[in-house]
Short mmCIF file of C-alpha atoms and ligand atoms in Angstrom, two decimals:
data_model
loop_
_atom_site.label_atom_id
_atom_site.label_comp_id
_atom_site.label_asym_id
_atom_site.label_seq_id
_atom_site.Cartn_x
_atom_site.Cartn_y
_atom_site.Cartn_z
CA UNK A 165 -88.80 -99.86 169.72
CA UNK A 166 -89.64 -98.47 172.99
CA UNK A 167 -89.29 -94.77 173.03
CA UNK A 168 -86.51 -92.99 175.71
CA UNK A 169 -89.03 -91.06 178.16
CA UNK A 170 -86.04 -88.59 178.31
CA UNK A 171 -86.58 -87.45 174.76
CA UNK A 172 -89.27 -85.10 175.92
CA UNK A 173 -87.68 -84.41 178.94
CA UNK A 174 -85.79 -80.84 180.16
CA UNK A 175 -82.88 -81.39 182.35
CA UNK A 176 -82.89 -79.22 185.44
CA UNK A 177 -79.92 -78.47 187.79
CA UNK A 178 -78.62 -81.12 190.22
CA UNK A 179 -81.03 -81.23 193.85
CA UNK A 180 -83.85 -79.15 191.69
CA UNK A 181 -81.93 -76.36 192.95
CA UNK A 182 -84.08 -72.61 191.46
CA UNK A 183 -86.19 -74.78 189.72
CA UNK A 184 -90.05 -73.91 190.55
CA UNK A 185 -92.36 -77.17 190.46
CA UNK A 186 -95.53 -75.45 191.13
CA UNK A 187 -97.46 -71.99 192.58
CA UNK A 188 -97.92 -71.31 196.33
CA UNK A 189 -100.17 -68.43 198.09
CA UNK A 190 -98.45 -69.49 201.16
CA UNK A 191 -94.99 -68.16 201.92
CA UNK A 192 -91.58 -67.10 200.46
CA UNK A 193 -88.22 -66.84 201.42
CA UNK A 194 -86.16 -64.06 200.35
CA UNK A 195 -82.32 -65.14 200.79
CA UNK A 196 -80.49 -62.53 199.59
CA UNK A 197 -82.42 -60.29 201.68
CA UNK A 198 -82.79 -62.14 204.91
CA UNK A 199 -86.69 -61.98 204.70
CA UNK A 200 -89.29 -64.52 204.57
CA UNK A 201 -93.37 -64.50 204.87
CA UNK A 202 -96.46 -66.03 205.59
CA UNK A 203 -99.21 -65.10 202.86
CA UNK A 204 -97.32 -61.75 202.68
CA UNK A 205 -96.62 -60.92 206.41
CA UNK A 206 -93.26 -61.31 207.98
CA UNK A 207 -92.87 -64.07 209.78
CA UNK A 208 -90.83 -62.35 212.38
CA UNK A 209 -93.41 -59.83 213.07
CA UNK A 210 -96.00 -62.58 213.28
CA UNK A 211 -94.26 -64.20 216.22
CA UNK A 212 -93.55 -60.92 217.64
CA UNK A 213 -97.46 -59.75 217.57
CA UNK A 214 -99.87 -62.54 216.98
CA UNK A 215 -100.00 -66.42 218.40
CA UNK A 216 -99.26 -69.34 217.33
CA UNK A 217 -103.14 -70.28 216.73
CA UNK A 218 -103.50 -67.29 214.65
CA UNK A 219 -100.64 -67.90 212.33
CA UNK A 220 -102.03 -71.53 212.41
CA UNK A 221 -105.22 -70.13 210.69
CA UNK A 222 -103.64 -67.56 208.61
CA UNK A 223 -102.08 -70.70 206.82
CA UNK A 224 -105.20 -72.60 206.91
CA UNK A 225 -107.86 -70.16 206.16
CA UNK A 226 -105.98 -67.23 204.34
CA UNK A 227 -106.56 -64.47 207.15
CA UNK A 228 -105.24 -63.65 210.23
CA UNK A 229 -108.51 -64.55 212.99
CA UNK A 230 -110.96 -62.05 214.76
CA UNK A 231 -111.98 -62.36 218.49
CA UNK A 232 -114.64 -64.73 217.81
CA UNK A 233 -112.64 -66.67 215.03
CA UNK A 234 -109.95 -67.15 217.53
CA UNK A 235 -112.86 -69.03 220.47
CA UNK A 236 -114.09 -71.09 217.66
CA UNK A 237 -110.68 -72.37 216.83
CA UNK A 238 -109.21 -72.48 220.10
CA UNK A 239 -112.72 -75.08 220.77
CA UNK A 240 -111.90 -76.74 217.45
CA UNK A 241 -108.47 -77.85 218.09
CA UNK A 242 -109.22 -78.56 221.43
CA UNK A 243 -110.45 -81.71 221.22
CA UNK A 244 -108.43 -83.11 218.93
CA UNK A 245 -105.22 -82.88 221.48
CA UNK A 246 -107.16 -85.81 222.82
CA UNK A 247 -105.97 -88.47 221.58
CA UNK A 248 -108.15 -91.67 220.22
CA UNK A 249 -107.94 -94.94 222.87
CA UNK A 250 -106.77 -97.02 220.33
CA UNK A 251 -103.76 -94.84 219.87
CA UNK A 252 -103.36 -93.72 223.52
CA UNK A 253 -103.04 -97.74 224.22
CA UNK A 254 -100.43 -98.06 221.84
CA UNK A 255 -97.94 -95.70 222.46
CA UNK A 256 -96.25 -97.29 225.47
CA UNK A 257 -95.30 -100.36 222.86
CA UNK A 258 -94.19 -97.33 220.45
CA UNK A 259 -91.89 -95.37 222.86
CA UNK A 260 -90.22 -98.24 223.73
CA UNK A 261 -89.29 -99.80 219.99
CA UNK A 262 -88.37 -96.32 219.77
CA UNK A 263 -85.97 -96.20 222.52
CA UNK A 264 -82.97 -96.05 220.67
CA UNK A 265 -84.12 -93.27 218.10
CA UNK A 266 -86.25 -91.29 220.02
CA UNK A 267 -89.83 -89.16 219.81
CA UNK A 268 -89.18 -87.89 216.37
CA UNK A 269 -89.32 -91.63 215.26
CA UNK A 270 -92.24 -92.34 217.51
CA UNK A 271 -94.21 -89.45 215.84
CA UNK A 272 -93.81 -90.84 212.72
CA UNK A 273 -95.33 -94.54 213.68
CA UNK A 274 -98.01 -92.71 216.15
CA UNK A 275 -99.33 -89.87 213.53
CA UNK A 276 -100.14 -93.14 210.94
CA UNK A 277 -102.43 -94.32 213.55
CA UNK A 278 -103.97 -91.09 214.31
CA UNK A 279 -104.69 -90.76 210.48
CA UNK A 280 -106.30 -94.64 210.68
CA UNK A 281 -107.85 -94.27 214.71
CA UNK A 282 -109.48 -91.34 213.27
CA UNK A 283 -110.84 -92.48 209.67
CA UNK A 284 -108.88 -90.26 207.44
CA UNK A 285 -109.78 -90.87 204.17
CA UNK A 286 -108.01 -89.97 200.87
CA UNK A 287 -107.18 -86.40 199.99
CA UNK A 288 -108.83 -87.37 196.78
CA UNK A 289 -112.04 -88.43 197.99
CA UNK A 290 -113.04 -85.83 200.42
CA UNK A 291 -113.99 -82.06 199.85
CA UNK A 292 -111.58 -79.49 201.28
CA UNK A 293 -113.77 -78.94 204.22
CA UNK A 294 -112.99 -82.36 205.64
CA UNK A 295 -109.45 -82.32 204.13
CA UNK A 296 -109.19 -79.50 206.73
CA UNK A 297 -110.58 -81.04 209.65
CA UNK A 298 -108.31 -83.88 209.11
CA UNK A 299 -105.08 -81.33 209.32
CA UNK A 300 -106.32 -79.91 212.53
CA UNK A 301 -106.75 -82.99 213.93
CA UNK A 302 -103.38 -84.23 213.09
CA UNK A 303 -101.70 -80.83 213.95
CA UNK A 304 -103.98 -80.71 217.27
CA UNK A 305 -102.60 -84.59 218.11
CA UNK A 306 -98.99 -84.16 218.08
CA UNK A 307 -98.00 -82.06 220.78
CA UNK A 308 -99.61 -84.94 222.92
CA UNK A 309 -98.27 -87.63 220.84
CA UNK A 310 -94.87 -86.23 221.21
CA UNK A 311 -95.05 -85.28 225.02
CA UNK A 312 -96.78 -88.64 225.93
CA UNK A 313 -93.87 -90.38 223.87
CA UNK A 314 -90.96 -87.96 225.66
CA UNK A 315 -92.35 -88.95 228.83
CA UNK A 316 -92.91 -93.02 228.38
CA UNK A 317 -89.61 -93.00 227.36
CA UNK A 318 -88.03 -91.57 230.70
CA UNK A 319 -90.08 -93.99 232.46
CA UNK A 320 -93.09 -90.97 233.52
CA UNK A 321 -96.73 -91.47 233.02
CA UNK A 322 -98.04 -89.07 229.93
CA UNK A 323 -99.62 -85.59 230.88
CA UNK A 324 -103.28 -84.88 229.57
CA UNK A 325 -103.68 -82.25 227.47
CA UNK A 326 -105.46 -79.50 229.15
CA UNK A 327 -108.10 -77.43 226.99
CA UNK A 328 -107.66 -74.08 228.36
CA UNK A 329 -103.84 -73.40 227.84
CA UNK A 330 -103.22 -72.29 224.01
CA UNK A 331 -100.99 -74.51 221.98
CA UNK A 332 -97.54 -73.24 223.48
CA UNK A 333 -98.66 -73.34 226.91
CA UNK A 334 -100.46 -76.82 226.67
CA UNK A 335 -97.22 -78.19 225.27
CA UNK A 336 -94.84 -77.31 227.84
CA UNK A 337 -97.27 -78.83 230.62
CA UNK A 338 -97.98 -81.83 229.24
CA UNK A 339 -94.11 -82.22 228.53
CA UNK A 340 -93.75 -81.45 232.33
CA UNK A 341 -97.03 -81.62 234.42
CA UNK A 342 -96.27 -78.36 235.45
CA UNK A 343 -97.85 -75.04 234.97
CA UNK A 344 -95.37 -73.34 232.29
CA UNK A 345 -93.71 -70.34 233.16
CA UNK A 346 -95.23 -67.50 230.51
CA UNK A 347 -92.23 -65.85 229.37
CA UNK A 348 -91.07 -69.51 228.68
CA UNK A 349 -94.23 -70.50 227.00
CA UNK A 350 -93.76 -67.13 224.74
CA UNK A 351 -90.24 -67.34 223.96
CA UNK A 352 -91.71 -71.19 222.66
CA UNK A 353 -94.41 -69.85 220.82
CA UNK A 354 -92.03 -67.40 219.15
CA UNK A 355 -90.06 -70.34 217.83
CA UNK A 356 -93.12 -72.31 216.86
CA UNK A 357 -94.29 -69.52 214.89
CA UNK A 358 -90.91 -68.47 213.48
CA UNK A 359 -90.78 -72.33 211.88
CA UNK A 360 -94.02 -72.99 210.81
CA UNK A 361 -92.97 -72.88 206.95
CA UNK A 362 -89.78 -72.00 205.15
CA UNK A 363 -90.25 -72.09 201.36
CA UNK A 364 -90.38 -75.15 199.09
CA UNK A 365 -87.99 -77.52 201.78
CA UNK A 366 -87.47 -81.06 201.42
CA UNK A 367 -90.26 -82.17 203.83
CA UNK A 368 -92.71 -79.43 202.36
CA UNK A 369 -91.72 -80.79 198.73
CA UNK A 370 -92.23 -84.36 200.12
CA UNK A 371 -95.64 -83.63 202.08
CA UNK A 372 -96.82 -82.11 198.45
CA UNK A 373 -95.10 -85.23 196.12
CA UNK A 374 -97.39 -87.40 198.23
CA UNK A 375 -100.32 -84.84 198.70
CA UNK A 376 -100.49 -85.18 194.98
CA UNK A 377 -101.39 -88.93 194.41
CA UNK A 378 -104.18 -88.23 196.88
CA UNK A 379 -103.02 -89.89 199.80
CA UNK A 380 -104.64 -89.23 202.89
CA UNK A 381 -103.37 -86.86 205.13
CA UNK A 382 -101.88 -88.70 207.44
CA UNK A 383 -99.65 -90.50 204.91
CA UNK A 384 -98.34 -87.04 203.76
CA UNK A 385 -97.66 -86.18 207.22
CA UNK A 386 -95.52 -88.81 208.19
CA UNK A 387 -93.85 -89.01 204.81
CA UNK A 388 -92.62 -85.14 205.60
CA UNK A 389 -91.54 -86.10 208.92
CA UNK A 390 -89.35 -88.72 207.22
CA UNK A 391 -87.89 -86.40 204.79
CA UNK A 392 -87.54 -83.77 208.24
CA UNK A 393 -85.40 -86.76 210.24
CA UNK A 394 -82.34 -86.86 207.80
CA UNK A 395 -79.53 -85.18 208.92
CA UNK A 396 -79.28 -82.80 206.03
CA UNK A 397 -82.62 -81.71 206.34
CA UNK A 398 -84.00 -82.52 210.00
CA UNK A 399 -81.90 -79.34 211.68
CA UNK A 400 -79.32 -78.85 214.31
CA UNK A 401 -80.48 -77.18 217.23
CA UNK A 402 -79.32 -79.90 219.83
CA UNK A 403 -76.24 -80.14 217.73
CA UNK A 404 -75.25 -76.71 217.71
CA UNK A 405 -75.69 -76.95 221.64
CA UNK A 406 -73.28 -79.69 221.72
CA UNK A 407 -70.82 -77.31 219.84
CA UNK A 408 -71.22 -75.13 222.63
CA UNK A 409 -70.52 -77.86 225.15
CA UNK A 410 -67.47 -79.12 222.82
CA UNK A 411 -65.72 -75.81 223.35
CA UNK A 412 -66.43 -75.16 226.89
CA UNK A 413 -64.92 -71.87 228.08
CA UNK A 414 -64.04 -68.48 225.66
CA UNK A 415 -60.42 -69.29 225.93
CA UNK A 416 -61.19 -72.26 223.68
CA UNK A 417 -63.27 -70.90 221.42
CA UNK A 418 -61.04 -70.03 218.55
CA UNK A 419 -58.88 -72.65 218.64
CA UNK A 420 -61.84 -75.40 218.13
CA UNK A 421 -63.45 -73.61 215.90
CA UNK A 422 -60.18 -73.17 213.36
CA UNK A 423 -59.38 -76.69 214.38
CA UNK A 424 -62.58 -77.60 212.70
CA UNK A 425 -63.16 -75.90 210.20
CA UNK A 426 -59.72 -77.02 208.84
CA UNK A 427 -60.15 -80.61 209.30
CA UNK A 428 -63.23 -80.09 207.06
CA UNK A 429 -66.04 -79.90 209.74
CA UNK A 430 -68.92 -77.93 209.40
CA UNK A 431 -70.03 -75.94 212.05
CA UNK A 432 -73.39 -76.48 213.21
CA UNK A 433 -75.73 -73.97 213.29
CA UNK A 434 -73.45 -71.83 210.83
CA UNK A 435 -74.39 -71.75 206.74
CA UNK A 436 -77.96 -72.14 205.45
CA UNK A 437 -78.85 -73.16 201.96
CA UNK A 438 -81.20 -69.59 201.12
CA UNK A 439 -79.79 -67.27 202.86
CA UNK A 440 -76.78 -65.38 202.26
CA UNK A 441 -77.37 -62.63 205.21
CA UNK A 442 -78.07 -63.72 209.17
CA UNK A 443 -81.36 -65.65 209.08
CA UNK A 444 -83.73 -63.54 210.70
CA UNK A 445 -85.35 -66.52 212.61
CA UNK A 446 -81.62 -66.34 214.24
CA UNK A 447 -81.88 -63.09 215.12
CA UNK A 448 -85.38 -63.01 216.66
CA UNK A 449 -84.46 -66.03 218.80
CA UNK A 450 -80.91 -64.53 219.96
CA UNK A 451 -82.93 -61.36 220.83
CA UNK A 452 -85.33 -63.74 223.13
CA UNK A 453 -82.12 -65.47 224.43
CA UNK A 454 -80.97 -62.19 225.37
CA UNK A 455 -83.83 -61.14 227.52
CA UNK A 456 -83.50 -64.81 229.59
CA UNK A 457 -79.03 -63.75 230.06
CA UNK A 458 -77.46 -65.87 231.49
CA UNK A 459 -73.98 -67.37 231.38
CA UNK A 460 -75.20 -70.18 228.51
CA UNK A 461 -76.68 -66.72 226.37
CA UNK A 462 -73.08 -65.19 227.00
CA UNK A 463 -71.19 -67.87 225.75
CA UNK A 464 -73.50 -68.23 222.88
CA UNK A 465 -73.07 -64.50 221.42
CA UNK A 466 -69.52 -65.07 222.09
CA UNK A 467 -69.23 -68.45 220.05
CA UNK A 468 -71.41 -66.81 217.37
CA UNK A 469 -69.45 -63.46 216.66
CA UNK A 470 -66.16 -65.13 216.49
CA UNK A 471 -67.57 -68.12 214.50
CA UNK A 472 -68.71 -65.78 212.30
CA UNK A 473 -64.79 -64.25 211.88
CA UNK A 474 -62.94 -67.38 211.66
CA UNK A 475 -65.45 -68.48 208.92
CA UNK A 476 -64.73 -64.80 207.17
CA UNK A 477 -61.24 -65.88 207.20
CA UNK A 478 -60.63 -69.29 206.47
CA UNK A 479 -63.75 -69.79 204.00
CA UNK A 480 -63.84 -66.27 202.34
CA UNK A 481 -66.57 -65.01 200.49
CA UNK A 482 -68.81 -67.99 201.33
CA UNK A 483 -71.64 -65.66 204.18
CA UNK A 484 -71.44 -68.09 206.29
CA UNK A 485 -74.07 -66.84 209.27
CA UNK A 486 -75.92 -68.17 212.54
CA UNK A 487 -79.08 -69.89 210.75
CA UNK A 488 -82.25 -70.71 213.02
CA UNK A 489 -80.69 -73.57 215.11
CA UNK A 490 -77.76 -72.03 216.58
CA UNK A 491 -80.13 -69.79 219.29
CA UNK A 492 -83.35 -72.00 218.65
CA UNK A 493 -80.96 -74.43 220.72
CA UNK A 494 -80.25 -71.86 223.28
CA UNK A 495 -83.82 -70.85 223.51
CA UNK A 496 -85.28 -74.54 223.22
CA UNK A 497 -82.80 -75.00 226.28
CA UNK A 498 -83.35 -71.89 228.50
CA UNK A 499 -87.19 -73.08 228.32
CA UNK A 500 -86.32 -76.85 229.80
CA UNK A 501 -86.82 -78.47 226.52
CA UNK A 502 -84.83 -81.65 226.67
CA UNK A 503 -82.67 -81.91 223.56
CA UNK A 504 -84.08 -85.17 222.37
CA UNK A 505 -87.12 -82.51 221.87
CA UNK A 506 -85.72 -80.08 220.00
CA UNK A 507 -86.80 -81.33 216.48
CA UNK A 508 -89.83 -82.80 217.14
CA UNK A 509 -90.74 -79.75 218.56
CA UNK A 510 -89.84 -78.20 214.84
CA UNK A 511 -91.88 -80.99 213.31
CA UNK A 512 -94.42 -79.96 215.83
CA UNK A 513 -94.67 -76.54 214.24
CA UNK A 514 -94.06 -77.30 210.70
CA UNK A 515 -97.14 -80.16 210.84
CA UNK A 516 -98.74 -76.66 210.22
CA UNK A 517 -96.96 -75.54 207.47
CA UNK A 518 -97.05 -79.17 205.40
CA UNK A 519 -100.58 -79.37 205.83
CA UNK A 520 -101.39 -75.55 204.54
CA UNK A 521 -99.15 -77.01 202.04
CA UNK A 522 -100.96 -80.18 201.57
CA UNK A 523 -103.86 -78.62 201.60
CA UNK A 524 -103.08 -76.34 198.63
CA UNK A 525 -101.92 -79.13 196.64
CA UNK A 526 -104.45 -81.31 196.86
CA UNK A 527 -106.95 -78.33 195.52
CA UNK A 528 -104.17 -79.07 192.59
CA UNK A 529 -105.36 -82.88 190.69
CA UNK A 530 -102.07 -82.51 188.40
CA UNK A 531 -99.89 -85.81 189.64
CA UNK A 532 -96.03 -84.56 190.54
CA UNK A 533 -94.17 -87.15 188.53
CA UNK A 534 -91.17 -85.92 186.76
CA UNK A 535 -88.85 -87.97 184.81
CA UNK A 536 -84.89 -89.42 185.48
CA UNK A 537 -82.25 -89.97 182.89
CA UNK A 538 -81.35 -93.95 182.45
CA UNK A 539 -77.93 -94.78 182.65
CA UNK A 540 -77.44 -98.56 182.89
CA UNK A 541 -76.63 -100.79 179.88
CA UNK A 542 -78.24 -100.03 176.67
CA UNK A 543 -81.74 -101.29 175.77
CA UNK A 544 -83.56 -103.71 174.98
CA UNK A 545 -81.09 -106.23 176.30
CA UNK A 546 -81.76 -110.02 175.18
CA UNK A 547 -82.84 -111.69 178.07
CA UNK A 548 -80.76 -115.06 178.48
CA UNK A 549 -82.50 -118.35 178.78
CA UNK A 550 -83.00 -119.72 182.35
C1 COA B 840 -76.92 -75.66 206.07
C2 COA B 840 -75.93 -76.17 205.06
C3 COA B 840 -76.23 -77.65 204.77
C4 COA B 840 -76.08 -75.32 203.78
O1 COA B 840 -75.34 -75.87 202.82
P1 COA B 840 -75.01 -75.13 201.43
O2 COA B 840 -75.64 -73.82 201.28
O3 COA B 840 -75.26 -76.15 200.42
O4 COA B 840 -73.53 -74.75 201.66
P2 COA B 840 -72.39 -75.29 200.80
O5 COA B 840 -72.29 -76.74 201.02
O6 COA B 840 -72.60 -74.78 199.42
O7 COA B 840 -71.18 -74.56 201.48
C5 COA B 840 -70.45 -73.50 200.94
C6 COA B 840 -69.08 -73.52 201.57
O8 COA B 840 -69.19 -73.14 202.93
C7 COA B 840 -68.75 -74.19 203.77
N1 COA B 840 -69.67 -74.28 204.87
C8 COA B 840 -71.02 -74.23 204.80
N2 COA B 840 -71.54 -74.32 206.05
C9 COA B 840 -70.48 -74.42 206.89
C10 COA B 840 -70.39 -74.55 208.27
N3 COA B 840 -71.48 -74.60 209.06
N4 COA B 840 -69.17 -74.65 208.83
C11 COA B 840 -68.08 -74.61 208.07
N5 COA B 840 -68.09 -74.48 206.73
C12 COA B 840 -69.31 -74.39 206.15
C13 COA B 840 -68.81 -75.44 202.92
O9 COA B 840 -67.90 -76.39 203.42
C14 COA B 840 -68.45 -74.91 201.58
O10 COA B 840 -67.06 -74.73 201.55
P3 COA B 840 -66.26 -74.95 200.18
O11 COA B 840 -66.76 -73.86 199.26
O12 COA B 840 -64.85 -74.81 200.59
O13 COA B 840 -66.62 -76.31 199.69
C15 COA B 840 -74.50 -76.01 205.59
O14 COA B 840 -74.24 -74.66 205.80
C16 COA B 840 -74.25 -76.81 206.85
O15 COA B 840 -73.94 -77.99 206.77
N6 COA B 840 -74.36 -76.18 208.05
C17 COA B 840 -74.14 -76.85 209.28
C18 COA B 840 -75.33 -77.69 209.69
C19 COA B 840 -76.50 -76.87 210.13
O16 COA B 840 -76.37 -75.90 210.85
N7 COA B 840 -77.69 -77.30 209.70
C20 COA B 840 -78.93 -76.61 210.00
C21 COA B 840 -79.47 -75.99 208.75
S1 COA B 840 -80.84 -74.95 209.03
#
């Protein structure tokens, strides 16, 4: 008689919620406290004070970079923006079967050829060195991948990337051919930075499930940017713009908003999973908003602050605060992003984060392979005669 695998099995709550699957040097996030960190240093003060490269190899290598550290890595992930001809050839066929669900889906297709243009091999097979240079490759490739996709899709010719901009820079000109503004690349990179990892995620979780059967890189990639596209998961930012479009003018504001809410609606950009204080990725990015103004910043702070009282009232005791994409939409928008951008341009910055991740687990050779509970009719069934 076969024995039930759950016999030796431990339940654990519903969604793994508090359950810890494994050890990470890389981050945490504190939700009670509004905090989180990269390897031990606020992520906030990391966008404030360093770039997005550094953080980039403070997840990859462990320390924040020197002068020189910072040349040889700007020249390392230079050339992989570049992308391989075979790929470069193929993306006007991808944009347009992706037409209809835009460069997020387009990444997903174009980063599994970058992983097979460019000969990744198994996680398994190949010392950490090369498991390394694979990541920066595929981190390096998808700011063009995802501009050159953006673009075919509206009917332009893709932008080159240009070697001499830093990531932030290099991504807003090859989304518009034009010479980004600074204070609009740095309000960018201070996003970028601010979402380059957020604990153990759905995507992260995913990029490590698959990191763990020794995949090659690639494959974990573009199964995290999978897990990243569901709605539950994939954020809100252009949503949470579209709230602000919904309403219109401050005289609405309340009004919709209790409307809402009552009918059962959830309010995007409002609530987070973690934390139970303001996110402080909100905060930083309504402080950037703030230093653009404006009439769209206005109505934003407006929105939020009564948001946040109509939610006090009608779903008390709940802490229900602006998380990241309420102002990463404002921001994202006062910078030109189109909103067909806005989460790509997450899953631009968190290709970081799930590699660092990847990268840690595949150091790891213990499978992830947990058990589920059967529940259909009881074993061993007679199996009828054809
Ligand atoms: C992010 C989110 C999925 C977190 O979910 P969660 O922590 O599991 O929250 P819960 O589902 O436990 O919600 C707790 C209560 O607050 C309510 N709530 C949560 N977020 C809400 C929101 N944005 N608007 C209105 N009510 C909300 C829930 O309906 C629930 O009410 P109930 O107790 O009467 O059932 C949720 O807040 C949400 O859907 N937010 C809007 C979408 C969004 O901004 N996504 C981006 C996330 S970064």
């Amino acid at each position: 008689m076969p024995t039930a695998a759950h016999n030796t099995a431990i339940d654990v709550p519903r969604g793994l919620k508090g359950v810890i699957v494994t050890e990470t040097a890389l981050g945490d996030v504190r939700g009670t406290e509004g905090f989180y960190h990269y390897r031990g240093f606020s992520a906030v003060e990391l966008a404030e004070k360093r770039t997005f490269e550094d953080v980039w190899q403070l997840m990859f290598f462990g320390t924040l970079p020197d002068a020189s550290q910072r040349a040889a890595f700007a020249a390392q992930t230079a050339a992989p923006r570049h992308l391989p001809p075979a790929v470069r050839d193929a993306l006007p066929a991808i944009a347009r079967a992706t037409a209809l669900s835009g460069p997020l889906t387009g990444l997903r297709t174009a980063l599994s050829l970058v992983g097979a243009a460019a000969g990744f091999r198994p996680l398994y097979d190949i010392e950490p060195e090369r498991r390394r240079a694979d990541a920066l490759a595929a981190c390096a490739a998808v700011p063009t991948l995802l501009t050159a996709l953006h673009r075919l899709g509206q009917g332009l010719e893709p932008v080159e990337p240009r070697d001499d901009l830093p990531y932030a820079a290099n991504y807003l000109y090859m989304l518009t051919g034009r010479d980004p503004d600074p204070a609009k690349a740095r309000a960018i990179e201070h996003y970028l930075i601010s979402t380059v990892d957020h604990g153990f995620n759905a995507s992260t979780f995913t990029a490590r499930v698959i990191a763990s059967t020794g995949a090659d890189l690639a494959a974990c990639l573009v199964g995290a940017i999978g897990a990243l596209s569901g709605p539950l998961h994939g954020g809100a930012p252009s949503r949470a713009l579209d709230t602000l479009d919904a309403i219109g003018t401050p005289d609405r504001i309340d009004a919709w908003l209790r409307e809402r809410i009552l009918a059962g609606d959830r309010i995007m950009g409002f609530g987070h999973p973690v934390y139970r204080t303001e996110d402080p990725r909100s905060r930083m990015l309504k402080g950037i908003a703030r230093s653009f103004g404006g009439d769209l910043v206005d109505f934003a702070v407006q929105v939020e602050a009564r948001a946040e009282a109509v939610l006090a009232e009608l779903k008390p005791g709940r802490e229900l605060h602006t998380n990241v994409e309420f102002f990463a939409g404002v921001v994202m928008e006062l910078c030109g992003l189109p909103r067909e951008m806005f989460t790509p341009t997450f899953a631009a910055a968190r290709a970081v984060g799930w590699s660092a991740n990847i990268l840690e687990q595949a150091a790891d050779s213990k499978i992830i392979r947990p058990s589920a509970r059967y529940t259909g009719p009881p074993p061993v069934r007679p199996v009828p005669a054809a």
